Amino acid sequence: MEGGVYLNLPKVAVLTMEGTNNEEEAFQSWRGAGANAEIIHIKKLENKIRKLEEFDAIFFPGGFSAGDYVRAGAIMASRLRATVMRDIENFVDAGKLIMGSCNGFQVLIELGLIPNIGGDYEREAALATNLSNRFEARTVYLKITNNTCPFLRKFRINQIIRLPIAHFEGRFIPANEDLLEEISNNNMIGLKYVDPYGKEVGYPWNPNGSVLNIAGVCSKSGNVLGLMPHPERVFNKYTQSDWPRGNEEDYGQLFFKGAVDYLNEKF
Amino acid sequence: MKINIIVTLKDNVEDAEGQSVLKALHLLGYDEVSNVRTGKVYYIEMKGNDLSKGYEFCDKLLANPVINKCKVERDD
Amino acid sequence: MKINIIVTLKDNVEDAEGQSVLKALHLLGYDEVSNVRTGKVYYIEMKGNDLSKGYEFCDKLLANPVINKCKVERDD
Amino acid sequence: MTDSFKVIKLRELSLGQLKKISRDLALGLSVQEMARIQSYFKNLGRDPTDVELQAIGQAWSEHCGYKSSKIYLKKYIFGLNSEKIYSQGDAGVVLLDDEYAVALKMESHNHPSAIEPYGGASTGVGGILRDILSMGAQPVAVTDVLYFGIRKYKNYPSPEFIKSGVISGIRDYGNRVGIPTVSGGIYYSDMFSPNVLVNVGCVGILKKDKIAKQSIDKKGIKLIIAGGKTGRDGIHGVNMASANLDSGSANLSTVQLGNPIIKEPLIHAVLEANESGLIYSLKDLGGGGLSSVVGEMLYAGGMGGVVYLDKVPLKENDMLPWEIWISESQERMLLGVEEKNVPQVLEIMNDWDVTSAVIGESVEGSKLTLYYKGEVVMDLDLDFVTSPPLYQRANRITYKEYKFDIPKERENYDGILLKMLSDPNIASKEYAVRQYDHTVRGNTVIPPFTGIIGKEGPSDASVIKINWENYTAISIAHGSNPFYSQIDPYMGARNAVDEAYRNLVSANSIPIAFSDCLNSGNPERPERMGEFISMIKGLSDEARELGVPFVSGNVSLYNETGLKSIPSIPTILAVGKLKDYRKAITPDFKGVGNPIYLIGKPEIEFGGSLYFRIQRKNGGRVPYSNPKVLYDRSERVLKAMDLGLVLSSHDVSEGGLALAIAEMTIGSDIGAEIDLTGLTFGRPDFFMFSESQSMFIVEIQKGKENEFEREMGGSSIKLGYTGGQILNIKLNGRTLINLYNDQIRSKWKEGYT
Ligand SMILES: Nc1ncnc2c1ncn2[C@@H]1O[C@H](COP(=O)(O)OP(=O)(O)O)[C@@H](O)[C@H]1O
Ligand SMILES: [Mg+2]
């Protein structure tokens, strides 16, 4: 946990509590992308020992916050909602960046940060149990369907990439059809599950049964991204599951580098 | 006071666990079973007498209104 | 017939989920809550009228007698 | 005196009464052992308290005391290649380079898993993680080797129930704690009904100068307990693990489910305190609870100590002192901390939301004194408590007559190969492993399944990089074959080592350490004890030649019911090293038209082989491993890999070279043309399906045949070329096997949909 050494680098808070467990690779990924990352236990936010406003980006890592008991992400979200929701809202309004992967996406949904069509941080969607009713750990193909959000700016539209997934609750369900339409109309879908040829098909290429094969969603203004796959686990291309077959692309890095570039330009 | 909070999926949300239990029961030969849905119960012991607290717990923690329904009952 | 099967942990088996919920409720300021335990409900629709089938389901699939208790009730 | 503890009038008891006391207090001790305790107290001139008797009962259990096995472990295993061991404690440690070291350990959780599979397996994972953490190492990988039964036995849970419980237990614990589960094995045989075996392993990385010490050699070191609270769960677990499984019913107090959400922050907190140099000594609470860990930590450093049992954070306030002392509640660590560092350590624990408390300290002398609410409830010499009687039990080594039923030769072996591919011992284990998060921590370079996404085949070793700075990585694999061990425990053990070793080599890594988990039956039966000793000798004879030490291990005896016993089966966890993980090699074929070579030579030795098993025939003696040959071939293969000649590699195990090649087509969707003309010794089936040890199949760069053959020094045989949609094996123009890649893959993946 280094901090304050590189004063002019974008500062990123990787939030943690018992059960979150991607914080180390998230920390390393942000650092590798040129940010000054720090792992912050949410207790320190709750007790006001640390403040979100010190940071330029927040990362909600994957894992099983509080065991994922009740519902994935629910306990972490309800703690944050009860204590620092106002700070998070200000953070979003300031145009700073927030990203959540896997359990982090679940937390963003439970916090109402995604999709937040209504603008008042109500819960408008859920990530329900995979239709296969089992934990799925494997690599999936994804199509980039939006590259205006800072995390995705280094990709081409319709680019097919590969990322690992590992989750039990990833089935994206919006509250109603209208919301889903709003999400599409506002170009908020960031990534979709596809087959190797880029076609949208069902299981197993869509590992959880998400509507419209949605794998990741950006906020309307683009500064919040939630996704089920794990870019932080493949920052290093040699952790991409099929690299020995000569498929050596740096997909994971591009998420973080895009974000860091954006922060460097903007702040 | 003791209260039970029962959280289930809304009827229009597919219940993956229910489906897989149904499948397993059929595999065990119980063809008479036609549907299974699942839910979660929280047995809560607390001071006071205000059942509405239960709904607060649902709202703040135990349920996501997009997919869940909540029932709160006193356990005597 | 509709039956509900409720599977809980035996009293002397620790309930990690219940404890996590208890801790979360305390952190949300609900100090009046003193204990939380959890259970699972299966809502089953089936032909016939034989409640004892429910116990068979428990036995064969839904519960582990070493750690679980099962309650079967008719849902009317 | 309060009634929180009792004095047991032991000195005046008859032998029969001693036996009764042992049973009534569930001490699990024999009459002779009770008599030894009695005479000790006669000498002291007083009677013991219940706390004292319980403490001795724990320390002297087979599980904690290694009463039946220690003499043999000392003779054959300890000290073997030990100059290569950096440190030994709860886990063993070897150096990786000037800066880093790797800690590893494998352990059984057989008895708990037979009674409550979910809790048994998950607490197994929890326990092995603690062992690694105890060395000050960051756990980087969990592994699990599982042995399931097939038939259901009356009064015992069904194998299906056991299997799904065990797999879910490993999944839920490993995933929640955030350590990837990356390697293992699953075996099916009636040998394991109803005695299921659940062997779990863990590997960790540490900076060599941050290794945690496990003893206290100085007075005034404070003892801090951290993590989970202490409860009535898991009392007398070690005694259960030291007895036959005599019915399916459970003693409830020993059933535990584990709580990974307490463990996860505990790992962070302990490592942070260790990294900051605040920990003087460190150990985990496993079997025997506080009783065993406090005793061992002090005894190892020649110190005595005092502990205040009322300071231990409890789950239930009405626990009795003896219960507190021997409870095996999960997720707890014991930290020895210098007084000046105590506040900082408590603060780190608090930062991570981890419960902790100072419960005592070390003192001069060799006495361990326990207080409860101001009263002394135990005051014993550690010398006595921690030295249980060791037994050289009666043993008989039997030599069996091997039967060899020759199967008929066939025109075509498509059916045989497909049957092999779908045999539950061979078929894809993705139904389990893909429920395990194997990429968390972002360090997994080679996962358990590799190849084209959606078509992956099995890998031989998983590779985990050790940091984000350089290209160093470790490889992890296992070796075990219960079918060989059943026929020949000595060779079975040697072959298990061979398999683990060649799996690591196949991935282009250098084997550096083994951990062994030794499963056997009732040691009080001479044949069992004979088998057990043969197994240990086998491990020793094989590993000595290979120059690899056993840095840690575990013994699980009494895997036996009234009905039957398991054979003596070792599970080997092996760890290797890669200087540059970018050179790691996987089994899936990489290109078309590349030469395929066999390294090694198939012999007619089919005992326990898959080919004979699926035809329900006896195969004679099991394959014989020769470690000198294995070592030589491995050096050559590694050299060829280093020269960049090798594109893919797979070790030959069950099903022989034909199955190995079939597996190489799975992840690549590249077939192979194999021509055995002039290569076989009469029967081509014997050539194709022989499980002779120390063999590899490799795919070589086109045009590098000469260079490669030179490096192999005569131990390579060219079999054919990669390419096409079909695996075709021919002999003298006759087709022996002709199967589409898709057919092979779908058979192999049948159980995983
Ligand atoms: N129970 C398990 N847990 C984790 N990994 C496993 C387990 N069983 C098998 N694996 C992994 O799956 C891969 C294929 O295993 P297996 O089919 O047994 O291969 P092999 O025949 O090479 O031993 C290996 O990487 C192995 O480590
Ligand atoms: Mg292998």
PDB file of N, CA and C in Angstrom, chain D residues 332-372:
ATOM      1  N   ARG D 332      -8.344 -19.494  13.006  1.00  0.00           N
ATOM      2  CA  ARG D 332      -7.598 -18.837  14.082  1.00  0.00           C
ATOM      3  C   ARG D 332      -6.090 -18.978  13.873  1.00  0.00           C
ATOM      4  N   MET D 333      -5.361 -17.933  14.242  1.00  0.00           N
ATOM      5  CA  MET D 333      -3.898 -17.969  14.193  1.00  0.00           C
ATOM      6  C   MET D 333      -3.361 -17.562  15.562  1.00  0.00           C
ATOM      7  N   LEU D 334      -2.189 -18.102  15.901  1.00  0.00           N
ATOM      8  CA  LEU D 334      -1.509 -17.690  17.129  1.00  0.00           C
ATOM      9  C   LEU D 334      -0.250 -16.916  16.759  1.00  0.00           C
ATOM     10  N   LEU D 335      -0.138 -15.720  17.305  1.00  0.00           N
ATOM     11  CA  LEU D 335       1.011 -14.872  17.011  1.00  0.00           C
ATOM     12  C   LEU D 335       1.821 -14.666  18.281  1.00  0.00           C
ATOM     13  N   GLY D 336       3.114 -14.931  18.201  1.00  0.00           N
ATOM     14  CA  GLY D 336       3.999 -14.522  19.280  1.00  0.00           C
ATOM     15  C   GLY D 336       4.516 -13.132  18.938  1.00  0.00           C
ATOM     16  N   VAL D 337       4.382 -12.200  19.878  1.00  0.00           N
ATOM     17  CA  VAL D 337       4.725 -10.812  19.559  1.00  0.00           C
ATOM     18  C   VAL D 337       5.503 -10.204  20.724  1.00  0.00           C
ATOM     19  N   GLU D 338       6.588  -9.491  20.430  1.00  0.00           N
ATOM     20  CA  GLU D 338       7.325  -8.794  21.478  1.00  0.00           C
ATOM     21  C   GLU D 338       6.413  -7.744  22.089  1.00  0.00           C
ATOM     22  N   GLU D 339       6.571  -7.552  23.389  1.00  0.00           N
ATOM     23  CA  GLU D 339       5.628  -6.686  24.096  1.00  0.00           C
ATOM     24  C   GLU D 339       5.512  -5.313  23.428  1.00  0.00           C
ATOM     25  N   LYS D 340       6.661  -4.775  22.989  1.00  0.00           N
ATOM     26  CA  LYS D 340       6.622  -3.416  22.435  1.00  0.00           C
ATOM     27  C   LYS D 340       5.812  -3.333  21.136  1.00  0.00           C
ATOM     28  N   ASN D 341       5.664  -4.463  20.451  1.00  0.00           N
ATOM     29  CA  ASN D 341       4.934  -4.444  19.176  1.00  0.00           C
ATOM     30  C   ASN D 341       3.455  -4.781  19.307  1.00  0.00           C
ATOM     31  N   VAL D 342       3.051  -5.146  20.537  1.00  0.00           N
ATOM     32  CA  VAL D 342       1.672  -5.609  20.703  1.00  0.00           C
ATOM     33  C   VAL D 342       0.635  -4.571  20.251  1.00  0.00           C
ATOM     34  N   PRO D 343       0.761  -3.313  20.666  1.00  0.00           N
ATOM     35  CA  PRO D 343      -0.269  -2.354  20.252  1.00  0.00           C
ATOM     36  C   PRO D 343      -0.392  -2.243  18.740  1.00  0.00           C
ATOM     37  N   GLN D 344       0.754  -2.233  18.061  1.00  0.00           N
ATOM     38  CA  GLN D 344       0.710  -2.109  16.599  1.00  0.00           C
ATOM     39  C   GLN D 344       0.034  -3.314  15.939  1.00  0.00           C
ATOM     40  N   VAL D 345       0.340  -4.505  16.475  1.00  0.00           N
ATOM     41  CA  VAL D 345      -0.266  -5.699  15.902  1.00  0.00           C
ATOM     42  C   VAL D 345      -1.782  -5.673  16.116  1.00  0.00           C
ATOM     43  N   LEU D 346      -2.194  -5.308  17.320  1.00  0.00           N
ATOM     44  CA  LEU D 346      -3.630  -5.258  17.587  1.00  0.00           C
ATOM     45  C   LEU D 346      -4.308  -4.226  16.677  1.00  0.00           C
ATOM     46  N   GLU D 347      -3.575  -3.156  16.393  1.00  0.00           N
ATOM     47  CA  GLU D 347      -4.151  -2.133  15.531  1.00  0.00           C
ATOM     48  C   GLU D 347      -4.323  -2.623  14.088  1.00  0.00           C
ATOM     49  N   ILE D 348      -3.308  -3.337  13.612  1.00  0.00           N
ATOM     50  CA  ILE D 348      -3.440  -3.895  12.249  1.00  0.00           C
ATOM     51  C   ILE D 348      -4.630  -4.842  12.183  1.00  0.00           C
ATOM     52  N   MET D 349      -4.763  -5.679  13.207  1.00  0.00           N
ATOM     53  CA  MET D 349      -5.892  -6.617  13.224  1.00  0.00           C
ATOM     54  C   MET D 349      -7.204  -5.836  13.180  1.00  0.00           C
ATOM     55  N   ASN D 350      -7.258  -4.792  13.972  1.00  0.00           N
ATOM     56  CA  ASN D 350      -8.469  -3.993  14.031  1.00  0.00           C
ATOM     57  C   ASN D 350      -8.752  -3.304  12.694  1.00  0.00           C
ATOM     58  N   ASP D 351      -7.699  -2.825  12.047  1.00  0.00           N
ATOM     59  CA  ASP D 351      -7.870  -2.207  10.735  1.00  0.00           C
ATOM     60  C   ASP D 351      -8.540  -3.143   9.738  1.00  0.00           C
ATOM     61  N   TRP D 352      -8.215  -4.404   9.852  1.00  0.00           N
ATOM     62  CA  TRP D 352      -8.796  -5.374   8.927  1.00  0.00           C
ATOM     63  C   TRP D 352     -10.057  -6.006   9.503  1.00  0.00           C
ATOM     64  N   ASP D 353     -10.529  -5.474  10.626  1.00  0.00           N
ATOM     65  CA  ASP D 353     -11.750  -5.992  11.226  1.00  0.00           C
ATOM     66  C   ASP D 353     -11.587  -7.425  11.727  1.00  0.00           C
ATOM     67  N   VAL D 354     -10.398  -7.715  12.219  1.00  0.00           N
ATOM     68  CA  VAL D 354     -10.110  -9.069  12.689  1.00  0.00           C
ATOM     69  C   VAL D 354     -10.080  -9.059  14.223  1.00  0.00           C
ATOM     70  N   THR D 355     -10.803  -9.980  14.835  1.00  0.00           N
ATOM     71  CA  THR D 355     -10.808 -10.089  16.294  1.00  0.00           C
ATOM     72  C   THR D 355      -9.453 -10.604  16.780  1.00  0.00           C
ATOM     73  N   SER D 356      -8.908  -9.990  17.835  1.00  0.00           N
ATOM     74  CA  SER D 356      -7.649 -10.509  18.375  1.00  0.00           C
ATOM     75  C   SER D 356      -7.557 -10.187  19.864  1.00  0.00           C
ATOM     76  N   ALA D 357      -6.734 -10.955  20.575  1.00  0.00           N
ATOM     77  CA  ALA D 357      -6.578 -10.718  22.012  1.00  0.00           C
ATOM     78  C   ALA D 357      -5.262 -11.305  22.490  1.00  0.00           C
ATOM     79  N   VAL D 358      -4.659 -10.643  23.456  1.00  0.00           N
ATOM     80  CA  VAL D 358      -3.469 -11.191  24.101  1.00  0.00           C
ATOM     81  C   VAL D 358      -3.940 -12.210  25.131  1.00  0.00           C
ATOM     82  N   ILE D 359      -3.414 -13.432  25.055  1.00  0.00           N
ATOM     83  CA  ILE D 359      -3.922 -14.459  25.972  1.00  0.00           C
ATOM     84  C   ILE D 359      -2.856 -15.032  26.899  1.00  0.00           C
ATOM     85  N   GLY D 360      -1.598 -14.626  26.743  1.00  0.00           N
ATOM     86  CA  GLY D 360      -0.589 -15.185  27.628  1.00  0.00           C
ATOM     87  C   GLY D 360       0.796 -14.772  27.179  1.00  0.00           C
ATOM     88  N   GLU D 361       1.803 -15.449  27.725  1.00  0.00           N
ATOM     89  CA  GLU D 361       3.168 -15.122  27.314  1.00  0.00           C
ATOM     90  C   GLU D 361       4.117 -16.270  27.620  1.00  0.00           C
ATOM     91  N   SER D 362       5.301 -16.175  27.068  1.00  0.00           N
ATOM     92  CA  SER D 362       6.298 -17.210  27.320  1.00  0.00           C
ATOM     93  C   SER D 362       7.035 -16.908  28.630  1.00  0.00           C
ATOM     94  N   VAL D 363       7.442 -17.971  29.333  1.00  0.00           N
ATOM     95  CA  VAL D 363       8.229 -17.806  30.559  1.00  0.00           C
ATOM     96  C   VAL D 363       9.394 -18.781  30.537  1.00  0.00           C
ATOM     97  N   GLU D 364      10.383 -18.531  31.384  1.00  0.00           N
ATOM     98  CA  GLU D 364      11.515 -19.463  31.511  1.00  0.00           C
ATOM     99  C   GLU D 364      11.002 -20.823  31.979  1.00  0.00           C
ATOM    100  N   GLY D 365      11.724 -21.850  31.629  1.00  0.00           N
ATOM    101  CA  GLY D 365      11.368 -23.167  32.136  1.00  0.00           C
ATOM    102  C   GLY D 365      10.630 -23.981  31.097  1.00  0.00           C
ATOM    103  N   SER D 366      10.059 -25.075  31.539  1.00  0.00           N
ATOM    104  CA  SER D 366       9.403 -25.936  30.558  1.00  0.00           C
ATOM    105  C   SER D 366       7.959 -26.225  30.963  1.00  0.00           C
ATOM    106  N   LYS D 367       7.458 -25.404  31.875  1.00  0.00           N
ATOM    107  CA  LYS D 367       6.092 -25.643  32.345  1.00  0.00           C
ATOM    108  C   LYS D 367       5.096 -24.773  31.619  1.00  0.00           C
ATOM    109  N   LEU D 368       3.969 -25.371  31.289  1.00  0.00           N
ATOM    110  CA  LEU D 368       2.872 -24.590  30.718  1.00  0.00           C
ATOM    111  C   LEU D 368       1.759 -24.536  31.758  1.00  0.00           C
ATOM    112  N   THR D 369       1.429 -23.313  32.160  1.00  0.00           N
ATOM    113  CA  THR D 369       0.441 -23.130  33.213  1.00  0.00           C
ATOM    114  C   THR D 369      -0.766 -22.389  32.657  1.00  0.00           C
ATOM    115  N   LEU D 370      -1.936 -22.951  32.887  1.00  0.00           N
ATOM    116  CA  LEU D 370      -3.162 -22.305  32.408  1.00  0.00           C
ATOM    117  C   LEU D 370      -3.958 -21.777  33.579  1.00  0.00           C
ATOM    118  N   TYR D 371      -4.449 -20.558  33.411  1.00  0.00           N
ATOM    119  CA  TYR D 371      -5.325 -19.961  34.418  1.00  0.00           C
ATOM    120  C   TYR D 371      -6.700 -19.787  33.838  1.00  0.00           C
ATOM    121  N   TYR D 372      -7.688 -19.965  34.694  1.00  0.00           N
ATOM    122  CA  TYR D 372      -9.041 -19.605  34.293  1.00  0.00           C
ATOM    123  C   TYR D 372      -9.672 -18.866  35.455  1.00  0.00           C
TER     124      TYR D 372
END
